[in-house]
Every structure is written in C-alpha cells, then in structure tokens.
PDB file of C-alpha atoms in Angstrom:
ATOM      1  CA  MET G 198     -19.811  21.185  -6.084  1.00  0.00           C
ATOM      2  CA  ALA G 199     -20.758  18.098  -4.082  1.00  0.00           C
ATOM      3  CA  ALA G 200     -18.132  16.668  -1.760  1.00  0.00           C
ATOM      4  CA  GLU G 201     -16.225  13.757  -3.232  1.00  0.00           C
ATOM      5  CA  THR G 202     -16.574  10.288  -1.748  1.00  0.00           C
ATOM      6  CA  GLU G 203     -13.628   9.188   0.381  1.00  0.00           C
ATOM      7  CA  ILE G 204     -12.206   5.731  -0.110  1.00  0.00           C
ATOM      8  CA  LYS G 205      -9.562   4.226   2.146  1.00  0.00           C
ATOM      9  CA  PHE G 206      -6.411   2.538   0.869  1.00  0.00           C
ATOM     10  CA  TYR G 207      -4.490   0.410   3.363  1.00  0.00           C
ATOM     11  CA  TYR G 208      -0.910  -0.245   2.277  1.00  0.00           C
ATOM     12  CA  ASP G 209       2.531  -1.355   3.441  1.00  0.00           C
ATOM     13  CA  TYR G 210       5.685  -0.383   1.567  1.00  0.00           C
ATOM     14  CA  LYS G 211       7.067  -3.907   1.913  1.00  0.00           C
ATOM     15  CA  SER G 212       4.042  -5.542   0.298  1.00  0.00           C
ATOM     16  CA  PRO G 213       4.529  -6.405  -3.397  1.00  0.00           C
ATOM     17  CA  PHE G 214       0.792  -6.419  -3.966  1.00  0.00           C
ATOM     18  CA  ALA G 215       0.376  -3.017  -2.329  1.00  0.00           C
ATOM     19  CA  TYR G 216       3.024  -1.815  -4.790  1.00  0.00           C
ATOM     20  CA  LEU G 217       1.056  -3.270  -7.678  1.00  0.00           C
ATOM     21  CA  ALA G 218      -2.154  -1.686  -6.396  1.00  0.00           C
ATOM     22  CA  PHE G 219      -0.668   1.723  -5.677  1.00  0.00           C
ATOM     23  CA  ASP G 220      -0.896   3.459  -9.068  1.00  0.00           C
ATOM     24  CA  PRO G 221      -4.298   1.989 -10.028  1.00  0.00           C
ATOM     25  CA  VAL G 222      -5.787   2.988  -6.667  1.00  0.00           C
ATOM     26  CA  MET G 223      -4.364   6.504  -6.710  1.00  0.00           C
ATOM     27  CA  ALA G 224      -5.656   6.920 -10.284  1.00  0.00           C
ATOM     28  CA  LEU G 225      -9.219   6.359  -9.066  1.00  0.00           C
ATOM     29  CA  SER G 226      -9.323  10.012  -8.017  1.00  0.00           C
ATOM     30  CA  GLU G 227      -8.892  10.912 -11.696  1.00  0.00           C
ATOM     31  CA  SER G 228     -11.443   8.504 -13.137  1.00  0.00           C
ATOM     32  CA  HIS G 229     -14.023   8.845 -10.363  1.00  0.00           C
ATOM     33  CA  ALA G 230     -15.307  11.526  -8.000  1.00  0.00           C
ATOM     34  CA  VAL G 231     -13.429  10.093  -5.051  1.00  0.00           C
ATOM     35  CA  THR G 232     -10.669  11.104  -2.692  1.00  0.00           C
ATOM     36  CA  VAL G 233      -8.203   8.355  -1.809  1.00  0.00           C
ATOM     37  CA  ARG G 234      -7.066   8.388   1.818  1.00  0.00           C
ATOM     38  CA  PRO G 235      -3.961   6.211   2.247  1.00  0.00           C
ATOM     39  CA  ILE G 236      -3.526   4.530   5.640  1.00  0.00           C
ATOM     40  CA  PRO G 237      -0.404   2.533   6.542  1.00  0.00           C
ATOM     41  CA  SER G 238      -0.972  -0.993   7.820  1.00  0.00           C
ATOM     42  CA  GLU G 239       2.148  -3.034   8.498  1.00  0.00           C
ATOM     43  CA  ILE G 240       1.705  -6.686   7.595  1.00  0.00           C
ATOM     44  CA  ASP G 241       2.835  -9.334  10.079  1.00  0.00           C
ATOM     45  CA  ILE G 242       5.237 -11.330   7.921  1.00  0.00           C
ATOM     46  CA  GLN G 243       6.223 -13.671  10.719  1.00  0.00           C
ATOM     47  CA  ALA G 244       2.628 -14.650  11.471  1.00  0.00           C
ATOM     48  CA  ALA G 245       1.746 -15.052   7.799  1.00  0.00           C
ATOM     49  CA  PHE G 246       4.755 -17.111   6.785  1.00  0.00           C
ATOM     50  CA  GLY G 247       5.879 -19.114   9.801  1.00  0.00           C
ATOM     51  CA  GLY G 248       8.179 -16.900  11.840  1.00  0.00           C
ATOM     52  CA  GLU G 249      11.635 -15.562  11.046  1.00  0.00           C
ATOM     53  CA  THR G 250      13.228 -16.712   7.795  1.00  0.00           C
ATOM     54  CA  HIS G 251      15.339 -19.349   9.547  1.00  0.00           C
ATOM     55  CA  GLU G 252      12.217 -20.755  11.257  1.00  0.00           C
ATOM     56  CA  ARG G 253      10.125 -21.306   8.133  1.00  0.00           C
ATOM     57  CA  THR G 254       9.175 -24.787   7.044  1.00  0.00           C
ATOM     58  CA  GLU G 255       9.689 -25.836   3.442  1.00  0.00           C
ATOM     59  CA  ARG G 256       5.924 -25.573   2.985  1.00  0.00           C
ATOM     60  CA  ALA G 257       6.011 -21.945   4.181  1.00  0.00           C
ATOM     61  CA  TRP G 258       8.895 -21.192   1.815  1.00  0.00           C
ATOM     62  CA  ASN G 259       6.929 -22.724  -1.071  1.00  0.00           C
ATOM     63  CA  LYS G 260       4.089 -20.317  -0.242  1.00  0.00           C
ATOM     64  CA  VAL G 261       6.444 -17.325  -0.219  1.00  0.00           C
ATOM     65  CA  ARG G 262       8.053 -18.352  -3.515  1.00  0.00           C
ATOM     66  CA  TYR G 263       4.674 -18.743  -5.160  1.00  0.00           C
ATOM     67  CA  ILE G 264       3.388 -15.390  -3.915  1.00  0.00           C
ATOM     68  CA  TYR G 265       6.412 -13.623  -5.391  1.00  0.00           C
ATOM     69  CA  ARG G 266       6.026 -15.587  -8.617  1.00  0.00           C
ATOM     70  CA  ASP G 267       2.490 -14.257  -8.971  1.00  0.00           C
ATOM     71  CA  ALA G 268       3.615 -10.744  -8.043  1.00  0.00           C
ATOM     72  CA  ARG G 269       6.291 -10.847 -10.746  1.00  0.00           C
ATOM     73  CA  ARG G 270       3.769 -12.098 -13.306  1.00  0.00           C
ATOM     74  CA  PHE G 271       1.574  -9.081 -12.629  1.00  0.00           C
ATOM     75  CA  ALA G 272       4.622  -6.796 -12.517  1.00  0.00           C
ATOM     76  CA  ASN G 273       5.985  -8.065 -15.834  1.00  0.00           C
ATOM     77  CA  GLU G 274       2.698  -7.184 -17.524  1.00  0.00           C
ATOM     78  CA  ARG G 275       3.257  -3.570 -16.471  1.00  0.00           C
ATOM     79  CA  GLY G 276       7.014  -3.324 -16.895  1.00  0.00           C
ATOM     80  CA  LEU G 277       7.667  -3.182 -13.132  1.00  0.00           C
ATOM     81  CA  THR G 278      10.474  -4.849 -11.202  1.00  0.00           C
ATOM     82  CA  ILE G 279       9.766  -6.851  -8.061  1.00  0.00           C
ATOM     83  CA  LEU G 280      12.707  -8.517  -6.323  1.00  0.00           C
ATOM     84  CA  GLY G 281      11.980 -10.334  -3.091  1.00  0.00           C
ATOM     85  CA  PRO G 282      13.405  -8.574  -0.003  1.00  0.00           C
ATOM     86  CA  GLN G 283      16.433 -10.327   1.469  1.00  0.00           C
ATOM     87  CA  LYS G 284      15.227  -9.993   5.051  1.00  0.00           C
ATOM     88  CA  ILE G 285      12.033  -9.239   6.968  1.00  0.00           C
ATOM     89  CA  PHE G 286      11.868  -5.463   7.158  1.00  0.00           C
ATOM     90  CA  ASP G 287      10.290  -3.464   9.953  1.00  0.00           C
ATOM     91  CA  SER G 288       8.222  -0.935   8.025  1.00  0.00           C
ATOM     92  CA  ARG G 289       7.041   1.199  10.960  1.00  0.00           C
ATOM     93  CA  LEU G 290       9.389   4.098  10.142  1.00  0.00           C
ATOM     94  CA  SER G 291       8.430   4.023   6.472  1.00  0.00           C
ATOM     95  CA  ALA G 292       4.742   3.992   7.472  1.00  0.00           C
ATOM     96  CA  ILE G 293       5.333   7.155   9.479  1.00  0.00           C
ATOM     97  CA  SER G 294       7.173   8.622   6.502  1.00  0.00           C
ATOM     98  CA  GLY G 295       4.071   8.010   4.382  1.00  0.00           C
ATOM     99  CA  LEU G 296       1.955   9.866   6.928  1.00  0.00           C
ATOM    100  CA  TYR G 297       4.455  12.728   6.844  1.00  0.00           C
ATOM    101  CA  ALA G 298       4.437  12.848   3.038  1.00  0.00           C
ATOM    102  CA  ALA G 299       0.627  12.839   2.983  1.00  0.00           C
ATOM    103  CA  ALA G 300       0.481  15.696   5.492  1.00  0.00           C
ATOM    104  CA  HIS G 301       2.897  17.745   3.382  1.00  0.00           C
ATOM    105  CA  GLY G 302       1.322  17.125  -0.010  1.00  0.00           C
ATOM    106  CA  PHE G 303       3.805  14.796  -1.737  1.00  0.00           C
ATOM    107  CA  PHE G 304       2.490  11.347  -0.841  1.00  0.00           C
ATOM    108  CA  THR G 305       1.947  10.054  -4.375  1.00  0.00           C
ATOM    109  CA  PRO G 306       5.367  10.766  -5.940  1.00  0.00           C
ATOM    110  CA  TYR G 307       7.145   9.860  -2.702  1.00  0.00           C
ATOM    111  CA  SER G 308       5.349   6.544  -2.301  1.00  0.00           C
ATOM    112  CA  ARG G 309       5.910   5.634  -5.927  1.00  0.00           C
ATOM    113  CA  THR G 310       9.648   6.222  -5.413  1.00  0.00           C
ATOM    114  CA  VAL G 311       9.718   4.201  -2.187  1.00  0.00           C
ATOM    115  CA  PHE G 312       7.886   1.252  -3.726  1.00  0.00           C
ATOM    116  CA  GLU G 313      10.004   1.237  -6.887  1.00  0.00           C
ATOM    117  CA  SER G 314      13.308   1.564  -5.047  1.00  0.00           C
ATOM    118  CA  PHE G 315      12.465  -0.936  -2.324  1.00  0.00           C
ATOM    119  CA  PHE G 316      11.498  -3.664  -4.782  1.00  0.00           C
ATOM    120  CA  ARG G 317      14.675  -3.075  -6.750  1.00  0.00           C
ATOM    121  CA  ARG G 318      16.597  -3.568  -3.477  1.00  0.00           C
ATOM    122  CA  GLU G 319      17.884  -0.002  -3.729  1.00  0.00           C
ATOM    123  CA  LEU G 320      16.197   1.452  -0.619  1.00  0.00           C
ATOM    124  CA  ASP G 321      16.307   0.380   3.026  1.00  0.00           C
ATOM    125  CA  ILE G 322      12.931   1.377   4.466  1.00  0.00           C
ATOM    126  CA  GLU G 323      14.372   1.140   7.984  1.00  0.00           C
ATOM    127  CA  ASP G 324      16.944   3.877   7.209  1.00  0.00           C
ATOM    128  CA  ARG G 325      15.708   7.381   8.037  1.00  0.00           C
ATOM    129  CA  ALA G 326      18.367   9.079   5.919  1.00  0.00           C
ATOM    130  CA  ALA G 327      17.391   6.933   2.927  1.00  0.00           C
ATOM    131  CA  LEU G 328      13.733   7.850   3.361  1.00  0.00           C
ATOM    132  CA  GLU G 329      14.645  11.526   3.650  1.00  0.00           C
ATOM    133  CA  GLY G 330      16.643  11.170   0.438  1.00  0.00           C
ATOM    134  CA  ALA G 331      13.570   9.774  -1.304  1.00  0.00           C
ATOM    135  CA  MET G 332      11.549  12.742  -0.063  1.00  0.00           C
ATOM    136  CA  ALA G 333      14.084  15.212  -1.380  1.00  0.00           C
ATOM    137  CA  ALA G 334      14.267  13.363  -4.710  1.00  0.00           C
ATOM    138  CA  VAL G 335      10.591  14.098  -5.413  1.00  0.00           C
ATOM    139  CA  GLY G 336      10.752  17.702  -4.254  1.00  0.00           C
ATOM    140  CA  GLY G 337       9.487  17.116  -0.722  1.00  0.00           C
ATOM    141  CA  ASP G 338      11.005  18.833   2.288  1.00  0.00           C
ATOM    142  CA  PRO G 339      12.463  16.229   4.665  1.00  0.00           C
ATOM    143  CA  SER G 340      13.761  18.761   7.192  1.00  0.00           C
ATOM    144  CA  GLY G 341      10.973  18.142   9.682  1.00  0.00           C
ATOM    145  CA  PHE G 342      10.758  14.384   9.314  1.00  0.00           C
ATOM    146  CA  ARG G 343      13.051  13.384  12.165  1.00  0.00           C
ATOM    147  CA  ALA G 344      11.145  15.480  14.701  1.00  0.00           C
ATOM    148  CA  TYR G 345       7.839  14.214  13.306  1.00  0.00           C
ATOM    149  CA  ALA G 346       8.948  10.569  13.398  1.00  0.00           C
ATOM    150  CA  GLU G 347       9.987  10.885  17.036  1.00  0.00           C
ATOM    151  CA  GLY G 348       6.979  12.966  18.092  1.00  0.00           C
ATOM    152  CA  GLN G 349       3.630  13.545  16.410  1.00  0.00           C
ATOM    153  CA  GLY G 350       4.286  10.760  13.927  1.00  0.00           C
ATOM    154  CA  GLN G 351       4.084   8.190  16.722  1.00  0.00           C
ATOM    155  CA  ALA G 352       0.605   9.407  17.672  1.00  0.00           C
ATOM    156  CA  ASP G 353      -0.500   9.550  14.022  1.00  0.00           C
ATOM    157  CA  TYR G 354       0.771   6.028  13.453  1.00  0.00           C
ATOM    158  CA  ALA G 355      -1.061   4.749  16.540  1.00  0.00           C
ATOM    159  CA  GLN G 356      -4.239   6.376  15.252  1.00  0.00           C
ATOM    160  CA  ALA G 357      -3.769   4.678  11.868  1.00  0.00           C
ATOM    161  CA  ILE G 358      -3.356   1.306  13.573  1.00  0.00           C
ATOM    162  CA  ALA G 359      -6.455   1.902  15.690  1.00  0.00           C
ATOM    163  CA  GLU G 360      -8.441   2.692  12.543  1.00  0.00           C
ATOM    164  CA  ARG G 361      -7.047  -0.394  10.845  1.00  0.00           C
ATOM    165  CA  ASP G 362      -8.139  -2.560  13.757  1.00  0.00           C
ATOM    166  CA  ALA G 363     -11.582  -0.946  13.834  1.00  0.00           C
ATOM    167  CA  ASP G 364     -11.934  -1.724  10.125  1.00  0.00           C
ATOM    168  CA  ARG G 365     -10.804  -5.326  10.765  1.00  0.00           C
ATOM    169  CA  VAL G 366      -8.051  -5.088   8.196  1.00  0.00           C
ATOM    170  CA  PHE G 367      -6.089  -8.341   8.001  1.00  0.00           C
ATOM    171  CA  GLY G 368      -3.914  -7.724   4.961  1.00  0.00           C
ATOM    172  CA  VAL G 369      -2.891  -5.266   2.284  1.00  0.00           C
ATOM    173  CA  PRO G 370      -3.682  -3.841  -0.140  1.00  0.00           C
ATOM    174  CA  MET G 371      -7.208  -3.267   1.077  1.00  0.00           C
ATOM    175  CA  VAL G 372      -9.586  -0.647  -0.287  1.00  0.00           C
ATOM    176  CA  PHE G 373     -12.770   0.432   1.451  1.00  0.00           C
ATOM    177  CA  VAL G 374     -15.658   1.910  -0.495  1.00  0.00           C
ATOM    178  CA  GLY G 375     -17.841   3.051   2.354  1.00  0.00           C
ATOM    179  CA  GLU G 376     -17.861   0.078   4.708  1.00  0.00           C
ATOM    180  CA  GLU G 377     -17.279  -2.471   1.951  1.00  0.00           C
ATOM    181  CA  PRO G 378     -13.741  -3.928   1.880  1.00  0.00           C
ATOM    182  CA  PHE G 379     -11.870  -5.187  -1.172  1.00  0.00           C
ATOM    183  CA  TRP G 380      -8.672  -7.099  -0.409  1.00  0.00           C
ATOM    184  CA  GLY G 381      -5.955  -7.678  -2.962  1.00  0.00           C
ATOM    185  CA  TYR G 382      -4.618  -6.262  -6.201  1.00  0.00           C
ATOM    186  CA  ASP G 383      -6.789  -8.613  -8.228  1.00  0.00           C
ATOM    187  CA  ARG G 384      -9.987  -7.203  -6.665  1.00  0.00           C
ATOM    188  CA  LEU G 385      -9.481  -3.680  -7.981  1.00  0.00           C
ATOM    189  CA  GLY G 386     -11.779  -4.373 -10.907  1.00  0.00           C
ATOM    190  CA  TRP G 387     -14.558  -4.899  -8.375  1.00  0.00           C
ATOM    191  CA  VAL G 388     -13.686  -1.568  -6.767  1.00  0.00           C
ATOM    192  CA  VAL G 389     -14.108   0.177 -10.116  1.00  0.00           C
ATOM    193  CA  ARG G 390     -17.414  -1.548 -10.772  1.00  0.00           C
ATOM    194  CA  ARG G 391     -18.648  -0.594  -7.310  1.00  0.00           C
ATOM    195  CA  LEU G 392     -17.730   3.045  -7.864  1.00  0.00           C
ATOM    196  CA  ASP G 393     -19.429   2.945 -11.260  1.00  0.00           C
ATOM    197  CA  ALA G 394     -22.548   1.475  -9.665  1.00  0.00           C
ATOM    198  CA  LEU G 395     -22.567   4.376  -7.220  1.00  0.00           C
ATOM    199  CA  GLY G 396     -22.561   6.787 -10.150  1.00  0.00           C
ATOM    200  CA  LEU G 397     -19.135   8.189  -9.306  1.00  0.00           C
ATOM    201  CA  ARG G 398     -17.382   7.922 -12.665  1.00  0.00           C
ATOM    202  CA  ARG G 399     -16.329  11.369 -13.829  1.00  0.00           C
ATOM    203  CA  GLY G 400     -18.065  12.536 -16.964  1.00  0.00           C
ATOM    204  CA  ALA G 401     -20.736   9.836 -16.853  1.00  0.00           C
ATOM    205  CA  ALA G 402     -23.906  10.815 -18.723  1.00  0.00           C
ATOM    206  CA  PRO G 403     -26.827  11.603 -16.360  1.00  0.00           C
ATOM    207  CA  GLU G 404     -28.938   8.820 -17.856  1.00  0.00           C
ATOM    208  CA  ALA G 405     -26.164   6.320 -17.243  1.00  0.00           C
ATOM    209  CA  VAL G 406     -25.887   7.406 -13.613  1.00  0.00           C
ATOM    210  CA  ALA G 407     -29.658   7.116 -13.190  1.00  0.00           C
ATOM    211  CA  ALA G 408     -29.632   3.632 -14.706  1.00  0.00           C
ATOM    212  CA  ARG G 409     -27.062   2.487 -12.142  1.00  0.00           C
ATOM    213  CA  ALA G 410     -28.902   3.993  -9.177  1.00  0.00           C
TER     214      ALA G 410
END
C-alpha cells in the first residue's frame, strides 16, 4: 500500500474558527488518502485585536464582535455552541496537552472535548487539572501529563513553534497540502478540491483519478 499524503493542520484551542474546522479537517483522513498532522499554533490575540481587553478601541471591539457573530452563524448551522471567552486565555499549556494527546493516541476525542467545553465556558484551558480531567473523560491516561508538560512537552512545543514559523503561519486554522496553505474555516472546500485534484479521494475510479492528473 502506498504511503498516505500528510497534511498539516495548525490549530489553537481558543480559536472559534479552529473549532469549526476541527471535525471537517480530521474527517479528511476518512474521505481521502491523507494523514492529518495537527500542530498547535497559539494566536496572538493582543496583536490581532489591539492589546488587552481594557486597551481595545471601539473599532477593535466592533471587529471582535463581528468575528464572533460570523463564528456563531457557522456554528448554528451545525448545532454547535460558541460563547466568546470572557478573558484572553494563554493557551500554551493546552497546546502542550494536544501534543501529549497526539503522542498517546487520543488526540481527536480529547480535542473535540476541549473545543466543545471551552466554547461553552465550561473548561479553563490554563488549568492543568481541568485538562487532565478532559483526558480522563475520553479514556486517555493523564498520569504522565504533568511531567511531560514540565519536561519534554516544552521541547515539543518549541519544535512546533519553529515549524509554524518556518511555514510562515500567521493565523489559524491553517491547513497545508504539501507547501500550499489554506487559511480559514471557509477555505476548507478548496482543500477538498485540491485533494481531489491530486487523486487522493478514497474509492475514486481509476479513470477519474487519471482525468484529474
């Protein structure tokens, strides 16, 4: 069997659009002969929206309100809940938790739980015990997370950030098909069409693959 094509998925647990993209991106490994490699990439909220919440101009607040309005429109179409966070969260620890979950084989159910709970305001992604509880809730073993977060997880996170910078990632969600980036939940249709054009759809008839080559 030929090796599957790897695609990269840059995400941040505090990004509403990364939440929206999560299930569709992870499902690509079912519809196409690809392996999704998730890579955490913490977004700089202060830089994007004018500093700390008390420093934002009214114009910056209007931008934030509109972004969450769009996110809720998309979420409502899928029966998801997105409530705006009540502070600017530091998602470094949760990023390391995603690396831990990926290394131990429970990234998808764990991340789905983190996204869902965070955007219902039920999970503090800065709280290690809360993250460990989410791991346990999906059948993951959180017993090694503290040591990982304080040790190897720091090096793994630094490596993820170095890869992000090398890929010139400026926001999330971002998907890479080869060296081609696709930024944003609303670009996922282009990702699918690109994978189809590469002949990667599972079960595609040989003549259809040849026609797209």
